[in-house]
mmCIF file of C-alpha atoms in Angstrom:
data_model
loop_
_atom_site.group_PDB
_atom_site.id
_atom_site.type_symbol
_atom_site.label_atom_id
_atom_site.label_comp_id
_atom_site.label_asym_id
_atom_site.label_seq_id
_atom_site.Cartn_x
_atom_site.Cartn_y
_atom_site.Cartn_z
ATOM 1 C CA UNK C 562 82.045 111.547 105.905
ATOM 2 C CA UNK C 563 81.769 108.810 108.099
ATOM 3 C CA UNK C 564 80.374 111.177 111.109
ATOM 4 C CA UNK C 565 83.341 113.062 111.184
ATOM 5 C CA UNK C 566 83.799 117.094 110.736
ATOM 6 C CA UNK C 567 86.705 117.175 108.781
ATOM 7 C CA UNK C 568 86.036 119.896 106.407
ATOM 8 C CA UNK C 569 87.202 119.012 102.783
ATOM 9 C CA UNK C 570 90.358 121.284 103.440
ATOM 10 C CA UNK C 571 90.921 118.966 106.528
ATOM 11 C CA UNK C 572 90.903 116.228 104.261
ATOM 12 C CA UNK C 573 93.167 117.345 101.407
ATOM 13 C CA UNK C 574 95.898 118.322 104.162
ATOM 14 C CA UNK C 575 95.652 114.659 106.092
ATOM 15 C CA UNK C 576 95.703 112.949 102.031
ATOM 16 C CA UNK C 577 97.980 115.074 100.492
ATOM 17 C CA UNK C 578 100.707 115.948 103.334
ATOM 18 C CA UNK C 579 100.510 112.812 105.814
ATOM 19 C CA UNK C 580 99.280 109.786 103.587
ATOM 20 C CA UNK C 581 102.012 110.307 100.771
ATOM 21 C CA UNK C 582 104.426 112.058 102.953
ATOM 22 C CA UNK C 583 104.626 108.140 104.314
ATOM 23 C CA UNK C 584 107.127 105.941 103.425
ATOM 24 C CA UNK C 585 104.249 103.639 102.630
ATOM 25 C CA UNK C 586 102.857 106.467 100.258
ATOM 26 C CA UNK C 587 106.015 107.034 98.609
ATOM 27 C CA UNK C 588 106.079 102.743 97.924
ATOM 28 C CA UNK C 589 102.324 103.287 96.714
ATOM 29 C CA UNK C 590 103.509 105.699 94.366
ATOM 30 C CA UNK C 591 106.471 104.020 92.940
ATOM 31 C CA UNK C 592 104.854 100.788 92.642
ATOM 32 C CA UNK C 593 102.124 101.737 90.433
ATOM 33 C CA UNK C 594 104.370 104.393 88.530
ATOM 34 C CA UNK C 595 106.252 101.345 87.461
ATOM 35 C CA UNK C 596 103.060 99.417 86.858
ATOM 36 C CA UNK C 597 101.659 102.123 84.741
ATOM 37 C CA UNK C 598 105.217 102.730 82.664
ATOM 38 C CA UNK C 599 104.763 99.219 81.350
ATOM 39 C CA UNK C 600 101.331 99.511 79.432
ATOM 40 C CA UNK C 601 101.587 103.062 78.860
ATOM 41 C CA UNK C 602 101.520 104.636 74.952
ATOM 42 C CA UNK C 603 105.130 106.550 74.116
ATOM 43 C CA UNK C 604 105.092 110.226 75.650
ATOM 44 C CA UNK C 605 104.052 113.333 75.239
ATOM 45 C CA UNK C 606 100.713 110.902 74.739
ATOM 46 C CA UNK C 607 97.614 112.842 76.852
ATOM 47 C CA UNK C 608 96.017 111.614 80.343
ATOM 48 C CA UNK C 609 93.103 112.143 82.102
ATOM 49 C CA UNK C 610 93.748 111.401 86.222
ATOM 50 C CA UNK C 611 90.279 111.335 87.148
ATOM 51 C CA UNK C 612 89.705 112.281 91.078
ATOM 52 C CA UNK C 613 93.268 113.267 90.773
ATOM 53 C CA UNK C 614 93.812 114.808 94.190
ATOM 54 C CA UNK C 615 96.847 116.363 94.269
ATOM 55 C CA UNK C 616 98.805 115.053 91.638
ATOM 56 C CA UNK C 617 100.290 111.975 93.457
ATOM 57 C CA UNK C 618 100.186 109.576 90.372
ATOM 58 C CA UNK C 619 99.706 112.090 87.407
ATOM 59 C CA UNK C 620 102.631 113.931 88.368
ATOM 60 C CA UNK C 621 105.751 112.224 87.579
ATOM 61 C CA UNK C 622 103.660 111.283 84.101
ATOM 62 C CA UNK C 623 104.296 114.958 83.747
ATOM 63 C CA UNK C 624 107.998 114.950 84.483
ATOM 64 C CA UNK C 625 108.176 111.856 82.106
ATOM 65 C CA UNK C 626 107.044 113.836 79.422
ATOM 66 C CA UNK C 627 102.990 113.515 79.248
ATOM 67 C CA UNK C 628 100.058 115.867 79.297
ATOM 68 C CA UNK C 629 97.709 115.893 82.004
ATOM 69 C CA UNK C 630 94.247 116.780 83.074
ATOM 70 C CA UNK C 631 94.047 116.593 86.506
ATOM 71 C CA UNK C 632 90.072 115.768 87.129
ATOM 72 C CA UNK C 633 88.641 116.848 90.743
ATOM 73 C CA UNK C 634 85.477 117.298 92.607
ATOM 74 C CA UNK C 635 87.636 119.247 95.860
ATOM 75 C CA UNK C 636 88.437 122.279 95.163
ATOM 76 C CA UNK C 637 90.678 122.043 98.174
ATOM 77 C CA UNK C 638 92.467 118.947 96.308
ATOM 78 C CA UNK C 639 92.944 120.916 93.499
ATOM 79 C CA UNK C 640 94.309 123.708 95.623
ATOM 80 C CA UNK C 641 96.999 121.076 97.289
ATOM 81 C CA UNK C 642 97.489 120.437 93.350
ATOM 82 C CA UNK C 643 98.341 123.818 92.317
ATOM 83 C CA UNK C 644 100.602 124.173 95.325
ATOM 84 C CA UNK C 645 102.626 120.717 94.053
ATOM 85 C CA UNK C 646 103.049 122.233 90.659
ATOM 86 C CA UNK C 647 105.345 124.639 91.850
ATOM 87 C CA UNK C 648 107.599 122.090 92.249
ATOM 88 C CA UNK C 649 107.347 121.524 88.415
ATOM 89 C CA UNK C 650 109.788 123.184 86.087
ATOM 90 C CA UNK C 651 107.769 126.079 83.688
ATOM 91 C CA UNK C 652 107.725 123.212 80.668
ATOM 92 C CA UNK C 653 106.444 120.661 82.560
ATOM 93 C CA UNK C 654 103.535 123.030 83.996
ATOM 94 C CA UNK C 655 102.337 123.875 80.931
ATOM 95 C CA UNK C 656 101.466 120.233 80.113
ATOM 96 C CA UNK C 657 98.911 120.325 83.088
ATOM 97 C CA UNK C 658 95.534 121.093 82.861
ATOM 98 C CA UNK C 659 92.984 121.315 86.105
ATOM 99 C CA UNK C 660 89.402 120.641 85.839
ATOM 100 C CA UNK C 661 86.800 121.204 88.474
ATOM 101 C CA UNK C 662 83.961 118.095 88.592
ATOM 102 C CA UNK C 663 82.660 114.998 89.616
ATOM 103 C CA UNK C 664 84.015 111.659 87.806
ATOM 104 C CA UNK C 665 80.661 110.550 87.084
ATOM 105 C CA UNK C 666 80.434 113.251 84.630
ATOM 106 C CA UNK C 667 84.337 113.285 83.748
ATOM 107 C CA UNK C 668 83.046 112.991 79.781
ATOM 108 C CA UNK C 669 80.762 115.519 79.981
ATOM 109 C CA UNK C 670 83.493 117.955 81.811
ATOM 110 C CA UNK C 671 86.089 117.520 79.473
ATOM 111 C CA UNK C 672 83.630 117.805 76.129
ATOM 112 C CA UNK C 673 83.526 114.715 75.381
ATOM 113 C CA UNK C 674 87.658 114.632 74.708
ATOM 114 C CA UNK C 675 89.332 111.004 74.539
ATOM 115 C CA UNK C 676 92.278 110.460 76.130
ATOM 116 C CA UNK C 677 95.676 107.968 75.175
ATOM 117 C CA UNK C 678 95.414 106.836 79.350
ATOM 118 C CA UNK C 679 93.107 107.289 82.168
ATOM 119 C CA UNK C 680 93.686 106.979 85.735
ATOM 120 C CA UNK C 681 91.228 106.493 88.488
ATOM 121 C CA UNK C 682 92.859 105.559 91.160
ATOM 122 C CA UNK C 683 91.502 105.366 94.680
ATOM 123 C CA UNK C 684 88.046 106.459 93.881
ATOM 124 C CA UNK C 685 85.860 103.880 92.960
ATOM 125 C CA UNK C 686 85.448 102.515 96.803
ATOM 126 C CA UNK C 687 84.089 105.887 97.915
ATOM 127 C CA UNK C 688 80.939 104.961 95.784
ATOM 128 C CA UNK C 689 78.350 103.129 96.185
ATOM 129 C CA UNK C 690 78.326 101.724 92.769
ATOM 130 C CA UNK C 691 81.094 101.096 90.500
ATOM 131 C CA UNK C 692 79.332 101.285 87.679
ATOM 132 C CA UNK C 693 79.039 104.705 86.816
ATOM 133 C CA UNK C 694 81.782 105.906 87.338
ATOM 134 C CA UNK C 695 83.275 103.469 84.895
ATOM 135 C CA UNK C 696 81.279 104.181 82.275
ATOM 136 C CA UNK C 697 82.521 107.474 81.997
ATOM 137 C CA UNK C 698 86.616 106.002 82.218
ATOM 138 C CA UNK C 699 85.788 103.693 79.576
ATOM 139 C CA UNK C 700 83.563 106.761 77.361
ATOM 140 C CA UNK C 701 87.026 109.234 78.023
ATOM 141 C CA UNK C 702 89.626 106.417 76.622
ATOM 142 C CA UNK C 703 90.698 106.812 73.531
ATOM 143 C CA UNK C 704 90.274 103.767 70.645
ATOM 144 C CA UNK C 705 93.588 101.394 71.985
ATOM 145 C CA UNK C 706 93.640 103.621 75.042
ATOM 146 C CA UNK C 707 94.990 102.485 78.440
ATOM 147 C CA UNK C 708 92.648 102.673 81.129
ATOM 148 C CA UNK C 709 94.211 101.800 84.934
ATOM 149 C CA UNK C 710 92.006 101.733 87.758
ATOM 150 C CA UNK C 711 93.212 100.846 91.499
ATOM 151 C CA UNK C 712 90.708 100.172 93.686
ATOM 152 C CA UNK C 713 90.296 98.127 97.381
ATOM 153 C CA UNK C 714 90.761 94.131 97.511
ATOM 154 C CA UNK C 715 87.373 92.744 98.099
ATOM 155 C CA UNK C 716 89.541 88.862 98.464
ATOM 156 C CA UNK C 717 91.918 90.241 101.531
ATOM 157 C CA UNK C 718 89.367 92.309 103.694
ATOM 158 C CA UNK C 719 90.269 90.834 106.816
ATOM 159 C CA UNK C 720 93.701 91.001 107.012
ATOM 160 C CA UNK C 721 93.800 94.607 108.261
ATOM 161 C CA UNK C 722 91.521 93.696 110.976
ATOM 162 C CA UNK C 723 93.574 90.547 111.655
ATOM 163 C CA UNK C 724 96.874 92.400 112.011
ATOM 164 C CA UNK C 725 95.408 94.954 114.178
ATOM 165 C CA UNK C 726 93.730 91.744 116.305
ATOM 166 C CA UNK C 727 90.253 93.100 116.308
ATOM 167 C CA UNK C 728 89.408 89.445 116.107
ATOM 168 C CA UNK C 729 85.365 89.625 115.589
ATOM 169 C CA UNK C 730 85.620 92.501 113.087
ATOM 170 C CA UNK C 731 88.339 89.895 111.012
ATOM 171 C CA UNK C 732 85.734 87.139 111.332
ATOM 172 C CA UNK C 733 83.314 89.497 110.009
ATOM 173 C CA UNK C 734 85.418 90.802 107.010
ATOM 174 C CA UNK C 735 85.477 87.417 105.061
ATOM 175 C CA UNK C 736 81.566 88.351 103.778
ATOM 176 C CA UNK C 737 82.294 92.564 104.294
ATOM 177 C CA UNK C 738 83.263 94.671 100.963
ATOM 178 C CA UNK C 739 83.127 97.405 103.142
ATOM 179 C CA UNK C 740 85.757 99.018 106.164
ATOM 180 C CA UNK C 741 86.873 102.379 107.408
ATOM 181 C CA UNK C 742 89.985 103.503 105.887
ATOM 182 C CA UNK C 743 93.185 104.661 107.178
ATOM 183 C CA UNK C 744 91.273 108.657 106.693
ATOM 184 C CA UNK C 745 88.409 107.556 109.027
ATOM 185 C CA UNK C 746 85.495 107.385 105.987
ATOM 186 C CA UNK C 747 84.316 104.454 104.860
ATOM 187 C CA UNK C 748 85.165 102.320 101.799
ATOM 188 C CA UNK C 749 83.936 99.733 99.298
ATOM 189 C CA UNK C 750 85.911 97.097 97.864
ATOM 190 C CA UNK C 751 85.670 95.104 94.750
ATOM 191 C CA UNK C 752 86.822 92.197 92.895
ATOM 192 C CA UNK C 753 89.397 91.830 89.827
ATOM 193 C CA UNK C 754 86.676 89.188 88.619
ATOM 194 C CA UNK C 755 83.846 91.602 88.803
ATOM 195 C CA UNK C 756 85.987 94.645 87.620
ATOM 196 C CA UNK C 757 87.512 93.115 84.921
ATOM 197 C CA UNK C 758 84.149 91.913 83.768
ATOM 198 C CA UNK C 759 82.590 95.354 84.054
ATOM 199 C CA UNK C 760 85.276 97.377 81.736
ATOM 200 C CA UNK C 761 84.892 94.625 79.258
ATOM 201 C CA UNK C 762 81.282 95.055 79.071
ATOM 202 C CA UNK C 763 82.363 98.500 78.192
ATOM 203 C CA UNK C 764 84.910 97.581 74.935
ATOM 204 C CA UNK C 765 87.768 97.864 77.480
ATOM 205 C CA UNK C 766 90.079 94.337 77.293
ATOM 206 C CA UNK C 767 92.197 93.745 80.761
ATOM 207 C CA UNK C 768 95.251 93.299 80.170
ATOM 208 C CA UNK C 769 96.959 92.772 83.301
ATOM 209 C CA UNK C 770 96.648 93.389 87.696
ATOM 210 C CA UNK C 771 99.208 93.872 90.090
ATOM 211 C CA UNK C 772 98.949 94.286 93.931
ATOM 212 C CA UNK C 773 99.470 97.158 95.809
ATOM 213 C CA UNK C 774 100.341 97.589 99.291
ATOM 214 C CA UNK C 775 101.187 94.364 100.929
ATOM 215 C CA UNK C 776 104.343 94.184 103.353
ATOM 216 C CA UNK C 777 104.024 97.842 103.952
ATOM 217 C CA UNK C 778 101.040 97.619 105.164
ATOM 218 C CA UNK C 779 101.198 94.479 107.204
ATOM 219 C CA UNK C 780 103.839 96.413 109.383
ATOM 220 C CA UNK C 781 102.105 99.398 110.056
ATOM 221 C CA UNK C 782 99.084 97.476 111.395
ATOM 222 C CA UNK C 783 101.420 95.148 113.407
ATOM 223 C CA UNK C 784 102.973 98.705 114.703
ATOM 224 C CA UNK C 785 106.046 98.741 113.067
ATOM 225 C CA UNK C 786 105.891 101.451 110.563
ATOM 226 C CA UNK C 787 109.070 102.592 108.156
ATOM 227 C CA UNK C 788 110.866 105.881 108.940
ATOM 228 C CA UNK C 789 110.451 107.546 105.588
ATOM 229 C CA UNK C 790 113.972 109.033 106.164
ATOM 230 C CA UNK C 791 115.321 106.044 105.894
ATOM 231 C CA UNK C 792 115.441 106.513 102.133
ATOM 232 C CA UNK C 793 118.188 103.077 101.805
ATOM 233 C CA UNK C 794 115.332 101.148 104.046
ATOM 234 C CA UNK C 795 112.119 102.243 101.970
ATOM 235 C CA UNK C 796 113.615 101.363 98.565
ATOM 236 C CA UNK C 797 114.342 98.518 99.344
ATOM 237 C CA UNK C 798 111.255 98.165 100.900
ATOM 238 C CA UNK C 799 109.666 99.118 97.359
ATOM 239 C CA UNK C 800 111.320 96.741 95.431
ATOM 240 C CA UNK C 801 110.152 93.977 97.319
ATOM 241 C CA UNK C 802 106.601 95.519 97.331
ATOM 242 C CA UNK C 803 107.395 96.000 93.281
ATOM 243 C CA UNK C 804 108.183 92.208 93.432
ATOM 244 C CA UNK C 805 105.440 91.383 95.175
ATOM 245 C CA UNK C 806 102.549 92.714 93.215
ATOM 246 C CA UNK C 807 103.612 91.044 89.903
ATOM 247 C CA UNK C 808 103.220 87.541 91.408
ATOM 248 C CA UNK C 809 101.092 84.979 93.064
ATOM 249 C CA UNK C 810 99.714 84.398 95.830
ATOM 250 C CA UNK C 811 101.218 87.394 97.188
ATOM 251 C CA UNK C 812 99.397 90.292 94.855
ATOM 252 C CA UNK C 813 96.198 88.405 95.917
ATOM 253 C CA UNK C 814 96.794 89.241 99.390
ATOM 254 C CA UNK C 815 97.073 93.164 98.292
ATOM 255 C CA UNK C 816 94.814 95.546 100.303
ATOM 256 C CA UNK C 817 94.213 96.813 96.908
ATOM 257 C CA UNK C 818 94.710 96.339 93.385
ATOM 258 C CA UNK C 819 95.669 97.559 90.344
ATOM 259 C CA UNK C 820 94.046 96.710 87.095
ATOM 260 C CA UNK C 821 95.503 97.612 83.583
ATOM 261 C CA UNK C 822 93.277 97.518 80.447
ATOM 262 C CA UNK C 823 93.498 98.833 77.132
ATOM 263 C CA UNK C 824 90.145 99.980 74.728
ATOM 264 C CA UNK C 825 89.373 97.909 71.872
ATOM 265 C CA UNK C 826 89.204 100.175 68.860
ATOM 266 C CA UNK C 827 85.795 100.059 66.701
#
């Protein structure tokens, strides 16, 4: 990991407790809940959240009525996961379902089930190769499925570096697709050209992309982070970052992005 020793217990407590204990976590995950509520099929429809960490995005499907598998490699993730379901109400966790193993064999993990949505988001820039990976997504959707993927902005890689006025390593970004993330491991980025084209190779029509993280993020790199107790100041905040991803140019200049497709039945 990047020539760190975080252990993978290290890194579930730093993703799961400080990264969406933010207030820009908490925009993260309202922005893309609201994203994902307009292409979604009617509840109590089933999802698979493949590399699902600890619930972050499958959960509230859960409290809005849907079934989940929650799909993870970490058993240390899953173990953050199992904590948050406490926080569910006995109904809700019985529509949750935890399953141990790597997304590149998601379809073979959950015998070969199809799902009405799957999620994969934040995983694809940990590989080396996108393709994979998506292959299984596209094999574990469901005939008029929806699959969402969120994944880094290869277009706005030097604007982190920019804000943070490492000047050279800006320069360099304009050619990069690659950067160390906000956990200290490295990361990939990719294109809503190349992405979309890749899911359609796979019978899977895009259907629409949105932005994610944009204001939120240019003020903690500038050093101006929100206080997430200032619940008035970060909805706001997420409104505006709501706003934002829906239109041009300012979705383009999204440290990452959120892409919305739906399978073509046969």
């Amino acid at each position: 990991m990047n020539g760190n020793t975080w252990t993978g217990t290290d890194l579930a407590d730093r993703y799961a407790d400080e990264a969406f204990a933010s207030a820009k976590g908490y925009v993260r995950s309202y922005v893309m809940h609201q994203q994902l509520l307009e292409h979604l099929p009617p509840d109590p429809a089933r999802v698979l959240d493949v590399g699902g960490g600890a619930g972050h995005h499958s959960f509230p499907l859960v409290r809005a009525g849907y079934e989940v598998t929650l799909l993870d490699p970490s058993q240390a993730m899953l173990d953050k996961a199992q904590q948050r379901l406490e926080q569910l109400t006995d109904q809700e966790r019985r529509r949750v379902t935890f399953v141990r193993a790597d997304g590149e064999r998601a379809h073979e993990a959950v015998h070969g089930e199809q799902f009405a949505t799957v999620l994969c988001h934040g995983v694809l820039g940990y590989l080396e190769r996108p393709e994979p990976l998506v292959d299984q997504l596209c094999r574990c959707t469901d005939d008029d499925g929806v699959l969402s993927i969120m994944t880094g902005n290869a277009g706005a890689m030097a604007v982190r570096p920019a804000l943070e006025r490492r000047w050279d390593d800006a320069l360099a970004a304009f050619d990069s697709r690659t950067e160390t993330n906000v956990l200290g491991l490295s990361g990939r980025a990719d294109t809503v050209e190349e992405l979309s084209e890749l899911v359609r190779n796979h019978g899977v029509e895009p259907l629409r992309w949105y932005g994610v993280w944009l204001f939120v993020d240019w003020l903690e790199f500038s050093g101006a982070e929100l206080d997430p107790n200032a619940s008035q100041e970060v909805e706001a905040a997420a409104a505006v970052e709501l706003e934002a991803s829906r239109r041009d140019p300012y979705r383009q200049l999204s440290r990452a992005f959120h892409l919305l497709a739906r399978k073509e039945p046969r």
